[in-house]
Amino acid sequence: MRLVFAGTPEVAVPALDALLASGRHEVVAVVTRPDATAGRGRKLVASPVAQRAEEAGIEVLKPARPRDEDFLARLREIAPDCCPVVAYGALLPRVALDVPARGWVNLHFSLLPAWRGAAPVQHAVMAGDEVTGAATFLIEEGLDSGPVYGVVTEDVRPRDTSGDLLTRLSHSGAKLLAATMDGIEDGALVARPQPAEGVSLAPKITVDDARVDWTAPALRVDRVIRGCTPAPGAWTLFGGERLKVGPVTLLPERTDLAPGELEVTKRAVYAGTGSHAVELGEVRPQGKKPMPAADWARGVRVPSGERLGA
């Protein structure tokens, strides 16, 4: 099939690579979000998908909105058979959905109908799911509600951050998307409607969502921090300034610290929660690089008894 691939971030690149290497299909163009400012110099930078497509010599389309007439006209000229999508980042209007004969097929990082929305992996980790996965489905105008072609499952490991899990899913999902394209071309795959039961939503994680509540049980603190790592980054307050907090170690035997209360030793920093203590891993003070919590505490001379979150 002639394919137009739509995607933007690094997590979409493995799927593009899988389609380029498939040998059965021709990726004739890529649709991605416009260049965005990045870094301290605030220079315009092309998306990871755009950079990979340019390396491969593929036409790159960067519409400000996918309903722009110039983009739609070019898409009609290309006349793709199917448009695979991975984390494109913009809603597709009906006028665009109608262009490819076999539709737009999305790779979504959850087992639909669970976790429909922008942040399925983060929500799966924060909810304590033990198993998640990826699904390919035919895009319709509803939110991730279209009929499903196929799924792949992935265990959520006890120490997984959302970044760890998303990296694994990006590779297993890439194979699923390539296999879905093969099945659509062969006529061997039929998209089946999602069940009405089991729907859950996964909206974008906000900065407020990523604030650590030290009065919550330790298990909840652990899941929120892992779910928000690496983005947007879990945080708390210390001395009136934000302190980013990386994954922690649960210490169920330690119940002697109040929520947010710190105990500092030469090699470790412990913090109380609503249930039991945790050991802090990496932290990142404002304007500085990540560092081990013990190094941070030594540098700012944190005494035992101080509290996080105040």
XYZ file of C-alpha atoms in Angstrom:
310
model
C 0.000 0.000 0.000
C 0.947 3.636 -0.446
C 1.192 5.064 3.069
C 1.283 8.558 4.547
C 2.621 8.250 8.096
C 1.484 10.761 10.741
C 3.500 11.195 13.945
C 5.564 13.700 15.871
C 7.632 12.661 18.951
C 10.528 10.240 19.389
C 8.150 7.482 20.484
C 6.687 7.427 16.956
C 10.034 6.876 15.209
C 10.225 3.059 15.765
C 6.874 2.659 13.984
C 8.053 4.760 11.048
C 11.237 2.681 10.886
C 9.227 -0.558 10.933
C 7.104 0.596 7.998
C 10.146 1.776 6.050
C 11.741 -1.639 6.562
C 8.614 -3.708 5.866
C 9.337 -4.269 2.169
C 5.622 -4.476 1.412
C 4.518 -0.871 1.658
C 5.771 2.480 0.402
C 5.851 5.393 2.842
C 5.400 8.236 0.368
C 5.100 11.114 2.854
C 5.039 11.993 6.531
C 2.668 14.360 8.338
C 3.992 15.925 11.536
C 3.486 18.942 13.766
C 5.195 22.215 12.769
C 8.725 22.949 14.015
C 8.775 24.037 17.658
C 11.189 26.056 19.772
C 13.516 24.030 21.994
C 16.608 24.458 24.160
C 17.998 27.539 25.823
C 18.471 29.264 22.482
C 14.762 28.771 21.708
C 15.592 27.787 18.140
C 13.017 26.177 15.889
C 13.596 22.427 15.740
C 11.908 19.851 13.516
C 10.097 16.993 15.235
C 11.914 13.642 15.641
C 9.609 12.112 13.009
C 10.346 14.949 10.578
C 14.088 14.499 11.111
C 13.868 10.745 10.486
C 11.758 11.261 7.359
C 14.221 13.796 5.978
C 17.058 11.323 6.552
C 15.081 8.760 4.546
C 14.358 11.241 1.756
C 10.606 11.290 2.324
C 8.356 14.289 1.730
C 7.406 16.001 5.017
C 4.128 17.865 5.479
C 3.812 20.209 8.476
C 0.324 21.744 8.426
C -0.524 24.198 11.175
C -3.915 22.471 11.224
C -4.849 19.246 9.427
C -7.930 20.991 8.006
C -5.755 23.521 6.111
C -6.774 23.452 2.444
C -3.203 23.369 1.113
C -2.481 20.257 3.188
C -5.719 18.541 2.169
C -5.052 19.286 -1.490
C -1.567 17.770 -1.280
C -2.918 14.726 0.580
C -5.452 14.169 -2.199
C -2.684 14.463 -4.796
C -0.608 11.824 -2.998
C -3.712 9.586 -2.805
C -2.532 7.254 -0.030
C -4.209 3.887 0.438
C -3.880 4.161 4.230
C -2.500 6.585 6.808
C -0.900 4.966 9.891
C -0.722 7.299 12.902
C 1.396 7.313 16.078
C 1.186 10.248 18.512
C 0.580 12.859 15.800
C -0.758 15.409 18.288
C -3.710 16.979 16.466
C -7.321 15.996 15.888
C -8.087 14.870 12.351
C -11.245 16.357 10.800
C -13.685 14.270 8.782
C -12.519 15.913 5.552
C -9.018 14.485 6.170
C -10.263 11.117 7.435
C -12.106 10.584 4.150
C -9.024 10.924 1.914
C -7.286 7.519 2.211
C -9.344 4.620 0.830
C -8.567 2.441 3.876
C -8.673 5.183 6.455
C -6.306 6.352 9.170
C -5.095 3.610 11.514
C -3.829 4.694 14.916
C -1.333 2.910 17.169
C -2.487 3.743 20.697
C -0.512 2.769 23.793
C -3.230 1.074 25.845
C -5.569 -1.912 25.684
C -8.643 -0.110 24.421
C -11.207 0.820 25.629
C -9.011 1.415 28.691
C -7.162 4.725 28.853
C -8.509 6.632 25.883
C -6.751 9.978 25.567
C -3.411 11.745 25.436
C -1.534 10.064 28.310
C -2.473 6.364 28.468
C 0.900 5.090 29.674
C 1.209 7.654 32.480
C -2.291 6.854 33.712
C -1.667 3.094 33.567
C 1.403 3.470 35.792
C -0.313 5.880 38.181
C -3.321 3.580 38.491
C -1.124 0.604 39.359
C -2.097 -1.475 36.304
C -0.158 -4.738 36.186
C -0.726 -5.278 32.450
C -1.146 -2.768 29.655
C -0.334 -2.818 25.956
C -0.943 -1.205 22.592
C -3.781 -1.362 20.093
C -4.268 -0.479 16.441
C -7.665 0.919 15.523
C -9.473 2.693 12.720
C -9.749 6.371 13.579
C -13.223 7.891 13.688
C -14.321 11.269 15.000
C -14.755 10.092 18.621
C -11.893 10.025 21.129
C -9.945 6.774 20.511
C -13.283 5.006 20.083
C -12.849 3.364 16.676
C -12.930 -0.380 15.972
C -9.773 -2.317 16.872
C -7.602 -4.313 14.452
C -5.125 -5.856 16.896
C -3.453 -5.644 20.293
C -0.174 -6.510 21.975
C 0.213 -6.792 25.757
C 3.035 -5.638 28.026
C 3.604 -6.278 31.733
C 4.032 -3.197 33.912
C 7.104 -3.889 36.036
C 7.222 -2.745 39.675
C 9.951 -0.164 38.982
C 8.740 1.008 35.568
C 8.499 4.720 34.905
C 6.146 5.853 32.172
C 9.260 6.495 30.078
C 10.491 2.918 30.523
C 7.117 1.456 29.633
C 6.551 3.766 26.670
C 9.939 2.856 25.208
C 9.074 -0.855 25.277
C 5.587 -0.225 23.882
C 6.966 1.923 21.071
C 8.942 -1.080 19.788
C 6.340 -3.814 20.317
C 3.685 -1.434 18.984
C 5.770 -0.729 15.878
C 5.687 -4.438 15.006
C 1.936 -4.494 15.637
C 1.359 -1.503 13.338
C 3.420 -3.063 10.524
C 1.514 -6.351 10.917
C -1.769 -4.415 10.875
C -0.830 -2.788 7.565
C -0.050 -6.242 6.145
C -3.367 -7.626 7.393
C -5.354 -4.728 5.957
C -3.698 -5.149 2.564
C -4.295 -8.916 2.594
C -7.905 -8.534 3.695
C -7.141 -10.807 6.639
C -7.973 -8.266 9.354
C -11.405 -7.011 10.319
C -11.675 -4.132 12.776
C -13.967 -5.078 15.656
C -15.967 -2.541 17.713
C -14.676 -1.764 21.179
C -16.764 -3.084 24.076
C -19.004 -0.566 25.801
C -17.704 -1.648 29.213
C -14.298 -0.835 30.654
C -13.889 2.650 29.194
C -11.458 4.864 31.114
C -10.003 8.238 30.171
C -6.384 9.371 30.164
C -6.233 13.150 29.772
C -2.922 14.965 29.526
C -1.028 15.056 32.836
C -0.793 18.624 34.103
C 1.880 20.153 36.302
C -0.622 20.196 39.164
C -1.275 16.469 38.666
C 2.471 15.869 39.079
C 2.718 17.487 42.517
C 3.512 14.884 45.179
C 1.022 14.625 48.044
C 3.087 13.307 50.946
C -0.060 12.635 52.996
C -1.042 9.959 50.454
C -0.018 6.329 51.073
C 3.526 5.447 49.992
C 2.226 3.240 47.164
C 0.342 6.193 45.698
C 3.378 8.474 46.052
C 5.511 5.874 44.263
C 3.035 5.468 41.394
C 2.552 9.204 40.843
C 6.305 9.795 40.726
C 6.929 6.895 38.327
C 3.959 7.870 36.178
C 5.233 11.444 35.843
C 8.809 10.401 34.999
C 10.265 11.719 32.755
C 7.444 14.102 31.834
C 6.088 16.350 33.150
C 8.251 15.415 36.155
C 6.951 14.869 39.682
C 7.702 17.739 42.049
C 7.316 19.015 45.566
C 8.178 22.182 47.462
C 11.213 22.635 49.681
C 12.169 25.991 51.113
C 9.548 27.672 48.950
C 11.069 26.365 45.692
C 10.150 23.495 43.453
C 12.159 20.316 43.771
C 11.742 17.661 41.055
C 11.575 14.164 42.518
C 12.606 10.962 40.748
C 11.465 7.399 41.544
C 11.629 6.365 45.202
C 12.203 3.109 47.073
C 9.420 1.866 49.338
C 10.400 1.164 52.950
C 7.354 -0.523 54.556
C 9.280 -1.198 57.770
C 9.741 2.545 58.423
C 6.625 4.115 59.942
C 8.318 6.647 62.211
C 8.309 9.671 59.847
C 5.375 12.057 59.460
C 4.142 12.909 55.936
C 6.890 14.869 54.166
C 9.259 14.681 57.153
C 12.886 14.100 56.136
C 15.594 12.036 57.744
C 19.060 12.682 56.343
C 22.067 10.377 56.649
C 25.443 10.467 54.926
C 24.257 8.164 52.148
C 20.472 8.480 52.010
C 17.457 10.732 52.420
C 14.205 9.282 53.727
C 10.783 10.933 53.542
C 7.563 10.102 55.372
C 4.223 9.556 53.628
C 0.691 8.833 54.760
C 1.623 5.203 55.393
C 5.334 4.431 55.567
C 8.632 6.016 54.564
C 10.327 6.062 51.180
C 13.955 6.605 50.212
C 14.449 9.419 47.728
C 16.378 8.641 44.549
C 17.373 11.481 42.238
C 16.135 15.008 42.817
C 16.471 18.130 40.715
C 16.521 21.576 42.334
C 15.331 24.522 40.255
C 17.875 25.552 37.639
C 20.174 22.587 38.313
C 20.854 19.128 36.945
C 19.476 15.938 38.517
C 21.556 14.614 41.410
C 21.368 11.901 44.087
C 19.192 13.017 46.994
C 22.065 12.579 49.466
C 24.246 14.973 47.427
C 21.433 17.520 47.306
C 20.824 17.291 51.058
C 24.530 17.673 51.779
C 24.835 20.676 49.456
C 21.943 22.626 50.954
C 22.579 21.277 54.475
C 19.137 19.794 54.982
C 18.671 18.894 58.636
C 16.595 15.911 59.701
C 13.087 16.993 60.656
C 12.644 19.394 57.724
C 9.580 18.748 55.593
C 8.809 18.416 51.889
C 5.666 19.920 50.446
C 5.278 22.861 52.808
